[in-house]
Short mmCIF file of C-alpha atoms and ligand atoms in Angstrom, two decimals:
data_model
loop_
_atom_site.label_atom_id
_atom_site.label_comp_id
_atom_site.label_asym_id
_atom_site.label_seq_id
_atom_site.Cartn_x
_atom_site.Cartn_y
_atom_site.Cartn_z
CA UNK Y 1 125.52 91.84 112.45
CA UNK Y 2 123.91 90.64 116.00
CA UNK Y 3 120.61 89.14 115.74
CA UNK Y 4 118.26 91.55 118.42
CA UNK Y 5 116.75 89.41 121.20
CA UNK Y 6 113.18 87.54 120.68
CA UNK Y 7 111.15 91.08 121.10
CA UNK Y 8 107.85 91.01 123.12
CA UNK Y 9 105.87 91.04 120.07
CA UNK Y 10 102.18 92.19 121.67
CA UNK Y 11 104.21 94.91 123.53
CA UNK Y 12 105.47 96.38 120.34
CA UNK Y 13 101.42 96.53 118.88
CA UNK Y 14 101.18 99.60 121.14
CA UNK Y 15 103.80 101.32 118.81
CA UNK Y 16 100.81 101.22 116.02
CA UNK Y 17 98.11 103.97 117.21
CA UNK Y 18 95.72 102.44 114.38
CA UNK Y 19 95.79 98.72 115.45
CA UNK Y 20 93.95 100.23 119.15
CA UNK Y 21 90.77 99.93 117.46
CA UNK Y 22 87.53 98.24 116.99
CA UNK Y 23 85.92 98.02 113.42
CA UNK Y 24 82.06 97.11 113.24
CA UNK Y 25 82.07 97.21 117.08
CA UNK Y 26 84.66 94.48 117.32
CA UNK Y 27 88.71 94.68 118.00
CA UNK Y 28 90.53 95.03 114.95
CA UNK Y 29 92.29 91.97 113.35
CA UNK Y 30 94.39 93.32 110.32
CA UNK Y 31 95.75 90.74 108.11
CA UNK Y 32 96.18 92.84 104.83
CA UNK Y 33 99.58 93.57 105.43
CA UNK Y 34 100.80 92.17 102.07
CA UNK Y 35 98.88 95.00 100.84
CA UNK Y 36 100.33 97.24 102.91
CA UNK Y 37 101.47 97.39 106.56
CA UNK Y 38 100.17 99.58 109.32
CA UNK Y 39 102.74 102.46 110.62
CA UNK Y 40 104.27 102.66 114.10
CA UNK Y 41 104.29 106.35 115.78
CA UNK Y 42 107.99 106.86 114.91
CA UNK Y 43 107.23 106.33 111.54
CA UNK Y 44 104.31 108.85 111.49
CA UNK Y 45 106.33 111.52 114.01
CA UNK Y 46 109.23 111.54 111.55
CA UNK Y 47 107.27 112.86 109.11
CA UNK Y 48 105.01 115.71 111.27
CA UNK Y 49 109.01 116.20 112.47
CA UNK Y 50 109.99 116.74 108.94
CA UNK Y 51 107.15 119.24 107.87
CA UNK Y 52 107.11 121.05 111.00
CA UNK Y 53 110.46 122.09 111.24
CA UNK Y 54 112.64 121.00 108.14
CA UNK Y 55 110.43 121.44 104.97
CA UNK Y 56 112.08 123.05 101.84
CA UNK Y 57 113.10 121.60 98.67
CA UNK Y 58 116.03 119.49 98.26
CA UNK Y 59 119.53 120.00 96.37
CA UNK Y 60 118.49 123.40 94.79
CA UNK Y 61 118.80 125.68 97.62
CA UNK Y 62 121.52 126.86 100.21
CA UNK Y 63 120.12 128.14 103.00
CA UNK Y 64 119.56 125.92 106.29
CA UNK Y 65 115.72 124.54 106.08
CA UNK Y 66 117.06 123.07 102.54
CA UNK Y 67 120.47 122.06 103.89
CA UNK Y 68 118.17 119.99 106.49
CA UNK Y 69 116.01 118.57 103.79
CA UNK Y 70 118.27 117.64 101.63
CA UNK Y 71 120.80 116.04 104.19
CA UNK Y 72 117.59 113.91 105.71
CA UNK Y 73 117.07 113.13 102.06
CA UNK Y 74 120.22 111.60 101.38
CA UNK Y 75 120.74 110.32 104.54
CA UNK Y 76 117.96 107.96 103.74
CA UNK Y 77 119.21 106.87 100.83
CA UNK Y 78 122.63 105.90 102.66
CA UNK Y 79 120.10 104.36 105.24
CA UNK Y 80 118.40 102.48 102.27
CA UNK Y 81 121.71 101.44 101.18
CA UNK Y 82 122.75 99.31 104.29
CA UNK Y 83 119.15 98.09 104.92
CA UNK Y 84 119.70 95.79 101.69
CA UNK Y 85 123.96 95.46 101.65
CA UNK Y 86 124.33 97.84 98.83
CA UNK Y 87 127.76 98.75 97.73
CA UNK Y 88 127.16 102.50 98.21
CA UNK Y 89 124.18 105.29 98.13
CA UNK Y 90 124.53 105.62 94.54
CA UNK Y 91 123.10 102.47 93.69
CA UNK Y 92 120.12 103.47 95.51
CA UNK Y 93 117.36 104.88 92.92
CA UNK Y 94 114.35 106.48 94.38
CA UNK Y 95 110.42 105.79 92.93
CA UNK Y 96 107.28 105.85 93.91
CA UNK Y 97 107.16 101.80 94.45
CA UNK Y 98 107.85 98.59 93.40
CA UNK Y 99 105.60 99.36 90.25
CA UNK Y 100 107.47 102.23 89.15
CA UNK Y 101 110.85 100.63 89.69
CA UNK Y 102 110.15 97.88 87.40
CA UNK Y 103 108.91 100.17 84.98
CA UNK Y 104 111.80 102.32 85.08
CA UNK Y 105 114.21 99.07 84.22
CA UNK Y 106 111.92 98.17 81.56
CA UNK Y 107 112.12 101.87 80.24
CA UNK Y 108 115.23 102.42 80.52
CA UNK Y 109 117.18 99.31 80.69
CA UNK Y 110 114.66 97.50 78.27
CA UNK Y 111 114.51 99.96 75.99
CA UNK Y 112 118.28 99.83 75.58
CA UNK Y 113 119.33 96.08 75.63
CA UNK Y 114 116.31 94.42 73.95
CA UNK Y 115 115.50 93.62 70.47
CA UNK Y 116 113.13 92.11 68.14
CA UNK Y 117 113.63 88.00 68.68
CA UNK Y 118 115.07 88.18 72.45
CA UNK Y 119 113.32 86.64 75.37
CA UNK Y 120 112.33 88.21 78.77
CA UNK Y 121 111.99 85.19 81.03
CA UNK Y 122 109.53 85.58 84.06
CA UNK Y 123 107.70 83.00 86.41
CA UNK Y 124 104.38 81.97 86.48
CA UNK Y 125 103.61 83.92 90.25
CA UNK Y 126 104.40 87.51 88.88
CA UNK Y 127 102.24 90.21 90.31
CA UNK Y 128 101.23 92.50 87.44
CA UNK Y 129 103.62 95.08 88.24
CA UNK Y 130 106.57 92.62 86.85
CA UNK Y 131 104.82 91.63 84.39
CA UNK Y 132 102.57 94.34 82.58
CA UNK Y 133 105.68 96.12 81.85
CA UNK Y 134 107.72 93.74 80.20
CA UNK Y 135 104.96 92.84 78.06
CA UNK Y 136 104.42 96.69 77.02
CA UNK Y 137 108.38 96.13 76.63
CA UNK Y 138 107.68 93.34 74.53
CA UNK Y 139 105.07 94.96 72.44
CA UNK Y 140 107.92 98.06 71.97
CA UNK Y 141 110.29 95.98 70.49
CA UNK Y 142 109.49 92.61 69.18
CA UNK Y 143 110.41 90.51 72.32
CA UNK Y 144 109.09 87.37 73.37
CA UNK Y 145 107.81 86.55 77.00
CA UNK Y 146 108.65 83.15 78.52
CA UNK Y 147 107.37 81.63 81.91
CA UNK Y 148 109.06 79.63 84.39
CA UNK Y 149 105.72 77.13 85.21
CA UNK Y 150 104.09 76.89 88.88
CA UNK Y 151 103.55 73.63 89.52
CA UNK Y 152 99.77 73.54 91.38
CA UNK Y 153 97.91 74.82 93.98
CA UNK Y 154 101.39 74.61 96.52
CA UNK Y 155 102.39 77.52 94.14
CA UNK Y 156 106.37 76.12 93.64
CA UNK Y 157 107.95 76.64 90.65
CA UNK Y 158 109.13 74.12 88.69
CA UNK Y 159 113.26 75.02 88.57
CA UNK Y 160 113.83 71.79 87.14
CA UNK Y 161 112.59 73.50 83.44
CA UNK Y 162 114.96 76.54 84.37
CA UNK Y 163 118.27 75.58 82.52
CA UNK Y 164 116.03 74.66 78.75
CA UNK Y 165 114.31 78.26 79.76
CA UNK Y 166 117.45 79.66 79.96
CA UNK Y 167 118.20 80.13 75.91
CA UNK Y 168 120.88 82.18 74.59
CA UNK Y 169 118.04 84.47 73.23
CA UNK Y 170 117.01 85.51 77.12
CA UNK Y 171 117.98 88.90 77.72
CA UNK Y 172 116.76 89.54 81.63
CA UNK Y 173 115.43 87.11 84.37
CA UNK Y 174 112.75 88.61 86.73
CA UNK Y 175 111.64 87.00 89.41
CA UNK Y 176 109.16 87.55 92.58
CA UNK Y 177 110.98 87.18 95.43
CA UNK Y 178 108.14 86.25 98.02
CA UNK Y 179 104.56 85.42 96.05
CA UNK Y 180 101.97 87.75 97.42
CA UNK Y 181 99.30 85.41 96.39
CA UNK Y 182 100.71 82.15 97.59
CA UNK Y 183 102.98 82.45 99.99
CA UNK Y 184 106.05 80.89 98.62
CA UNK Y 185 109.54 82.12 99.06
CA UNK Y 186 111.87 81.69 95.87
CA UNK Y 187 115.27 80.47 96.03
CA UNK Y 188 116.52 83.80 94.13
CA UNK Y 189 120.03 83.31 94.94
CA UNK Y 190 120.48 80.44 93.23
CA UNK Y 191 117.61 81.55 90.19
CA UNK Y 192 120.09 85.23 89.71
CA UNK Y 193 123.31 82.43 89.64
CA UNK Y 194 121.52 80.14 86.87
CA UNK Y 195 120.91 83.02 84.82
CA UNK Y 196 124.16 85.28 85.39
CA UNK Y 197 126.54 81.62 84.37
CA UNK Y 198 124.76 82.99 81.24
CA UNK Y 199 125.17 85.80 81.03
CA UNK Y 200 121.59 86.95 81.83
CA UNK Y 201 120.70 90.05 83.50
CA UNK Y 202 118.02 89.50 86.28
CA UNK Y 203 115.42 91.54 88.39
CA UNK Y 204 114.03 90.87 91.83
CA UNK Y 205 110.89 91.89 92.97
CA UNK Y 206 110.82 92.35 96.79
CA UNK Y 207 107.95 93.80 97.71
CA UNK Y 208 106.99 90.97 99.92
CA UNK Y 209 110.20 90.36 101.34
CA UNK Y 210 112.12 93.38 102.29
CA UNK Y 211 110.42 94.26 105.55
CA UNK Y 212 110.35 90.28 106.49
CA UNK Y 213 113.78 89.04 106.20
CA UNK Y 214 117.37 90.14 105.85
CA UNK Y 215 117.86 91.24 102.29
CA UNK Y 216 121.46 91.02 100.84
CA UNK Y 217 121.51 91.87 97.31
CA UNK Y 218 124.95 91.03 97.20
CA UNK Y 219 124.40 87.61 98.36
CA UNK Y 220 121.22 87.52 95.94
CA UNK Y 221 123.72 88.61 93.00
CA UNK Y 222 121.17 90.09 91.38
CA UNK Y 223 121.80 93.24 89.30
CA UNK Y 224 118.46 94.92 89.90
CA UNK Y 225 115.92 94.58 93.33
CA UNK Y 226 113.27 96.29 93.52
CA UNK Y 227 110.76 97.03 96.92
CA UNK Y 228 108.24 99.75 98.41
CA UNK Y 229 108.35 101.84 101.35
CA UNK Y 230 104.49 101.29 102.32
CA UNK Y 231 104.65 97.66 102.86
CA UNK Y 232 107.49 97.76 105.16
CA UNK Y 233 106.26 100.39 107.75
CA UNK Y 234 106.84 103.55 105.92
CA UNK Y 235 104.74 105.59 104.02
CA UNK Y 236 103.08 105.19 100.40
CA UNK Y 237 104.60 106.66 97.44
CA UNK Y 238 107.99 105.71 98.00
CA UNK Y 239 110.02 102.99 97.02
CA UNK Y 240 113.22 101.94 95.82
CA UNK Y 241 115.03 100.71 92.71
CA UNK Y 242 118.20 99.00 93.63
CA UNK Y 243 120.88 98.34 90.39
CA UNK Y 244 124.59 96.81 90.35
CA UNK Y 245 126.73 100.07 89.14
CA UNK Y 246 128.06 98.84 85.94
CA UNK Y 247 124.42 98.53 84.79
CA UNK Y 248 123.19 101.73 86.06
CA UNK Y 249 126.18 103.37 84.41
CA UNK Y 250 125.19 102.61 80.79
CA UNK Y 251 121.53 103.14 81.55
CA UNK Y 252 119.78 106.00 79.30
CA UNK Y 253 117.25 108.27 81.89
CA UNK Y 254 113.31 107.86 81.67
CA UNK Y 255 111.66 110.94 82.58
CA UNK Y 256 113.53 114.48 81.63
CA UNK Y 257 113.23 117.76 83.69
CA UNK Y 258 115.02 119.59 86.99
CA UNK Y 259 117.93 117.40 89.30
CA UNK Y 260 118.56 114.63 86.54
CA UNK Y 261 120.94 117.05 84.84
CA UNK Y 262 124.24 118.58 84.27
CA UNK Y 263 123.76 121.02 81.68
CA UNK Y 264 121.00 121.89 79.47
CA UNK Y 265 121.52 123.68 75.96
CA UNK Y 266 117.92 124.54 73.32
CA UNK Y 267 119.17 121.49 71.85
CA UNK Y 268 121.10 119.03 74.13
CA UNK Y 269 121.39 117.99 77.91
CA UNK Y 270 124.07 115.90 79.55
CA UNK Y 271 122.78 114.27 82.66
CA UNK Y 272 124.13 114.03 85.90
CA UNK Y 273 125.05 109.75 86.77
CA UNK Y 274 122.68 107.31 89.12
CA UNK Y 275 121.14 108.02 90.88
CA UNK Y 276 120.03 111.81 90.09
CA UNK Y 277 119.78 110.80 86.65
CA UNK Y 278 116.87 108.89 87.19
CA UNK Y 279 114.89 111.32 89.37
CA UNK Y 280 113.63 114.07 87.31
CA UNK Y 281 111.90 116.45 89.66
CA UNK Y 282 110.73 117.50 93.05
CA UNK Y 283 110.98 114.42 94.75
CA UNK Y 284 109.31 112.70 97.76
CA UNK Y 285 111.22 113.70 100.53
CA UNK Y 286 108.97 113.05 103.38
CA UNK Y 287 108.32 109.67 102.21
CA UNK Y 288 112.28 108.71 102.17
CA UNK Y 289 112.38 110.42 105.76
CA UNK Y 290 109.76 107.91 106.96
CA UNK Y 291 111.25 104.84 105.07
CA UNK Y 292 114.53 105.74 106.76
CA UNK Y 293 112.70 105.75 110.18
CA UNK Y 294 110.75 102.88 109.10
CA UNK Y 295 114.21 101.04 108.74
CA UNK Y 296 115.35 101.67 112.31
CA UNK Y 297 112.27 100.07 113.34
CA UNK Y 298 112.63 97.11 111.50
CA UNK Y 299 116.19 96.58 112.29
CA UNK Y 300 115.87 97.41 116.35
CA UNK Y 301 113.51 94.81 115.97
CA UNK Y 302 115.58 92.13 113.85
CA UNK Y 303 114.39 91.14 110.38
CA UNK Y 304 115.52 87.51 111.57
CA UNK Y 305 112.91 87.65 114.28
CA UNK Y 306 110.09 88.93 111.87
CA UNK Y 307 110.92 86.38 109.48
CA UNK Y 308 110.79 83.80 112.57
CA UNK Y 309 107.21 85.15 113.60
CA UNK Y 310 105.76 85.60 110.16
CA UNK Y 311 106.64 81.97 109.42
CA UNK Y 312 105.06 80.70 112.95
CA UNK Y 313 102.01 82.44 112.02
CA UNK Y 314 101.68 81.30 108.55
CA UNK Y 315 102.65 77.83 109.46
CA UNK Y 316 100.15 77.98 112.64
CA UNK Y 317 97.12 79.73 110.15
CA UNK Y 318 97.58 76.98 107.64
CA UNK Y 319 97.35 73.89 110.27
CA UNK Y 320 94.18 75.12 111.99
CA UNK Y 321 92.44 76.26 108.22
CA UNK Y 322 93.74 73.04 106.88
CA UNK Y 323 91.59 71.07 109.64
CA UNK Y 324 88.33 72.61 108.12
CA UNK Y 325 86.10 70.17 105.86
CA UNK Y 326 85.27 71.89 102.70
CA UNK Y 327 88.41 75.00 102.12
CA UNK Y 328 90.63 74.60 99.57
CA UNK Y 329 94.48 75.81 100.43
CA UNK Y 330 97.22 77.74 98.20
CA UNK Y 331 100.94 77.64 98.48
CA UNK Y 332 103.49 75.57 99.96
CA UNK Y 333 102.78 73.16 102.80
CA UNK Y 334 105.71 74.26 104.64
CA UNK Y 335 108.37 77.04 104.53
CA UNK Y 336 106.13 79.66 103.53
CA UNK Y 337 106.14 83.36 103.94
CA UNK Y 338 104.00 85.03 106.65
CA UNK Y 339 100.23 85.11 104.53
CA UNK Y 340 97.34 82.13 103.59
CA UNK Y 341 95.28 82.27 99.92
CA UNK Y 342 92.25 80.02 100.37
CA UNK Y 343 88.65 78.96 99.01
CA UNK Y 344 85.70 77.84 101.03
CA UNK Y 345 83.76 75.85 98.38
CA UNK Y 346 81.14 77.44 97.08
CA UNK Y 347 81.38 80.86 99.08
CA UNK Y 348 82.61 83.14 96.61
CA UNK Y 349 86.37 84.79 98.21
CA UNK Y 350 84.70 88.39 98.09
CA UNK Y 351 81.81 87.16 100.32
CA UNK Y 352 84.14 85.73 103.13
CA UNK Y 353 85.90 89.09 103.16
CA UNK Y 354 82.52 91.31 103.53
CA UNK Y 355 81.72 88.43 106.45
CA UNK Y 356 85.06 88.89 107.90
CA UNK Y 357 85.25 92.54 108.19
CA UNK Y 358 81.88 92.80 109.83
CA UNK Y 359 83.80 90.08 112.42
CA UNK Y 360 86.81 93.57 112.04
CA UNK Y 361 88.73 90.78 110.35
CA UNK Y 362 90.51 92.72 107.80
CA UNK Y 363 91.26 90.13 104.55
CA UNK Y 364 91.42 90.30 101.05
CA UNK Y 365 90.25 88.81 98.50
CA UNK Y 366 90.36 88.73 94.22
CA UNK Y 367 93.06 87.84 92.41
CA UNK Y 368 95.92 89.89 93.92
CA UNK Y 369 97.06 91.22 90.35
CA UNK Y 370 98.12 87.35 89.79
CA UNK Y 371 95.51 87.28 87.51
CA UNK Y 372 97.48 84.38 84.84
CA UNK Y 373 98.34 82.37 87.96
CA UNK Y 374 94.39 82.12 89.43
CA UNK Y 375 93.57 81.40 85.60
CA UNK Y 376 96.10 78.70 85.47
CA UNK Y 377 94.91 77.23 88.70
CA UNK Y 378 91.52 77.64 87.85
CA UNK Y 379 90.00 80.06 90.15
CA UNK Y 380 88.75 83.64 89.70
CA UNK Y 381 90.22 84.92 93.06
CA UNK Y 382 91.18 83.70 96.84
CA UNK Y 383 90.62 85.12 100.07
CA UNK Y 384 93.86 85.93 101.66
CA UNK Y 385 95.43 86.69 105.15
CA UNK Y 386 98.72 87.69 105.28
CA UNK Y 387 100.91 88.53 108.33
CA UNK Y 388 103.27 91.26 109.95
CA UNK Y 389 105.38 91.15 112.94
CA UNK Y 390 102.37 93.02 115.47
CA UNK Y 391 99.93 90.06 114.78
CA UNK Y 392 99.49 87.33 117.35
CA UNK Y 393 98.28 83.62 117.53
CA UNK Y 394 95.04 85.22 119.08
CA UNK Y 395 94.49 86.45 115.98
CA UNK Y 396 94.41 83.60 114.34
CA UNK Y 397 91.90 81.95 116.17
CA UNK Y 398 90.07 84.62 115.72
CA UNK Y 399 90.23 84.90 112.38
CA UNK Y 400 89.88 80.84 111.88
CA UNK Y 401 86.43 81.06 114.35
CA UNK Y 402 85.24 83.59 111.59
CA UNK Y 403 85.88 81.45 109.06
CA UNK Y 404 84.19 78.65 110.29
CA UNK Y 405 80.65 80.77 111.48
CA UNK Y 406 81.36 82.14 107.46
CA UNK Y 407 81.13 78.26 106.51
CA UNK Y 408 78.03 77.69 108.79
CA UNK Y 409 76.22 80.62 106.99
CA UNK Y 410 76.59 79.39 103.76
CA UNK Y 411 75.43 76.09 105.07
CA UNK Y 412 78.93 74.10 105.29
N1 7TS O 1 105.17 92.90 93.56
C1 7TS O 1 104.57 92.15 94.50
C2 7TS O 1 105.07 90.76 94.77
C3 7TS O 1 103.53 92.69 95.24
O1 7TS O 1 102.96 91.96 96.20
C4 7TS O 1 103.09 94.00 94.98
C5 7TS O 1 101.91 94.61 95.68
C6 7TS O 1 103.76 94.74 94.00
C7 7TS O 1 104.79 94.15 93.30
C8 7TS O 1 103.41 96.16 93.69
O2 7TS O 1 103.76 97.00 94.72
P1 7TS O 1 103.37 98.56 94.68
O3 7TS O 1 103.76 99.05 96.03
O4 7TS O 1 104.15 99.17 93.58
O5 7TS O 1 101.90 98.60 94.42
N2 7TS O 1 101.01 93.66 96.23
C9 7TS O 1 99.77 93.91 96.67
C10 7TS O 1 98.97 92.92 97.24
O6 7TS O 1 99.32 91.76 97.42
N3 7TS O 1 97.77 93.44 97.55
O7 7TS O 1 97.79 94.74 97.22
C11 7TS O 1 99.02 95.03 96.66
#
């Protein structure tokens, strides 16, 4: 596929009807987007599009409106498909995020494959959402957690542990892709190959990475990847579960009810394959109708070219804040994703964010549900920016200025 041309990135801001404002009387700087990204208007027409003239349930009815509804529906899921080089729709599992993707594997999946004595290996960056559940997996049936260790503040993982981690008794491998509190960008291709020479089946979380650069979970050779729809342009509440067919196929379902089945007796159901099987219900349909326009804006825009920008600004964000006396940097020193954890010493992370927002810098801070990984680096929280493709250099120094009257505040 053609990379698109070097877009005119400020141009495309006026796509994004929210970023046209000021907040606390000053022009909006929004660097949250690891928590979520901002919308452009095709994203936010598809759906008024959708529930103005196409809304009806899907797969149950035959007349048009549902016809429409559910031909948007699956059209996004083919959509969904080629936006991460699936093999075909099928693979493609809707859910209402990341969260509930991973919990789904570790429901379903888990609950089938693991026993009392096996090991789930993870790494030491997991966001709670791939981590909570394997331990409630853990708790279900006697099997052990083990960590890949970080090795410091630069937030890299230490892969030279990974073939002693890698025991007969692991069962599944799951992995962050891209560390939403540090920045760092996992070499998952090779982590998936380490563990599948064994054997080992292995999970990738993409939330940060989907939207930033070309995904190709066939290149990845994982067997399950898992992202959300919010963080990537379209809206909240959907996401998407990704699994290699053979392991779909012997999956049992999670949640019962209407769609997931064939035929239901008083006493027995046979359910329909993956992916209906695992998406008991009504489902979201506008939010797969925005993802699916959310893709097309992605792609006219080249993932290549995000991931080219995001890394500029990350690189060009950690230069200038590394300049500062007193602030104390996370992740790697180069090659990181597009976002920047730091401390200012003794000005508590939720303090610079309060400061920053009355400057309509928009920041986080806490622990970004990595609370193990700020205990092992000793630290309660960060503040954080992190980066999408709409946000300039401008904003930087902006953002960096703030930083620095923050420091002068507290006396620094
Ligand atoms: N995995 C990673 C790496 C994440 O960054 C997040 C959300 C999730 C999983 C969960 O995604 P969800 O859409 O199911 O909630 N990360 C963040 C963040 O960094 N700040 O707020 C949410």
């Amino acid at each position: 596929m053609s990379v698109p041309p070097t877009p005119n990135w400020s141009a495309l801001r006026e796509d994004f009807p929210i970023l046209q404002q000021q907040v606390h009387g000053k022009p909006l700087v929004y660097f949250d987007n690891a928590a979520t990204s901002q919308k452009p208007r095709s994203v936010i027409r598809s759906l008024v599009h959708y529930y103005e003239h196409d809304n009806a349930n899907v797969h149950r009815g035959i007349h048009e409106l549902s016809n429409r509804s559910t031909g948007a529906f699956e059209a996004a899921r083919a959509r969904t498909a080629k936006f991460i080089n699936a093999g075909s729709a099928d693979e493609i599992i809707f859910t209402r995020g990341t969260t509930e993707s991973i919990n789904l594997v570790a429901n379903t999946w888990g609950t089938k494959n693991l026993k009392a004595g096996d090991v789930i290996l993870l790494t030491e960056l997991e966001h709670h959402s791939n981590l909570v559940p394997w331990q409630m997996l853990a708790q279900r049936t006697g099997a052990k957690l083990a960590y890949v260790p970080v090795t410091g503040d630069e937030g890299l993982l230490d892969l030279s542990q990974l073939d002693a981690l890698l025991t007969p008794q692991v069962k599944l491998f799951a992995m962050v892709h891209i560390s939403n509190s540090m920045g760092t960008v996992n070499p998952v291709a090779e982590m998936c190959a380490r563990a599948r020479a064994r054997g080992i089946t292995t999970l990738v979380d993409g939330a940060q990475s989907a939207g930033h650069l070309p995904v190709d979970v066939a290149a990845i050779g994982c067997d399950f990847f898992a992202f959300s729809g919010h963080k990537i342009c379209g809206p909240t509440g959907i996401g998407v579960l990704w699994g290699r067919p053979e392991v779909l196929d012997g999956m049992p379902p999670w949640q019962g009810g209407g769609e997931m089945i064939l035929s239901v007796g008083y006493h027995h159901t046979d359910y329909k394959h993956a992916p209906h099987r695992f998406e008991a219900g009504t489902p979201d349909i506008s939010g797969p109708i925005g993802l699916h326009a959310a893709m097309d804006y992605l792609d006219a825009i080249g993932r290549e070219n995000i991931w080219r920008h995001d890394q500029d600004l990350a690189a060009y964000t950690y230069e200038q804040l590394a300049a500062l006396d007193n602030i104390r940097l996370f992740g790697p020193k180069s090659g990181r994703a597009g976002l920047v954890s730091f401390l200012l010493k003794d000005v508590h992370a939720h303090d610079v964010v309060t400061l920053a927002d009355q400057a309509g810098v928009a920041l986080r801070g806490g622990h970004h549900c990595t609370q193990p990984l700020m205990h092992k680096l000793g630290v309660e929280s960060t503040a954080r920016a992190s980066f999408y493709f709409y946000n300039t250099r401008a904003e930087v120094d902006r953002c960096v200025e703030v930083v620095r009257e923050i420091q002068k505040f507290f006396g620094g």
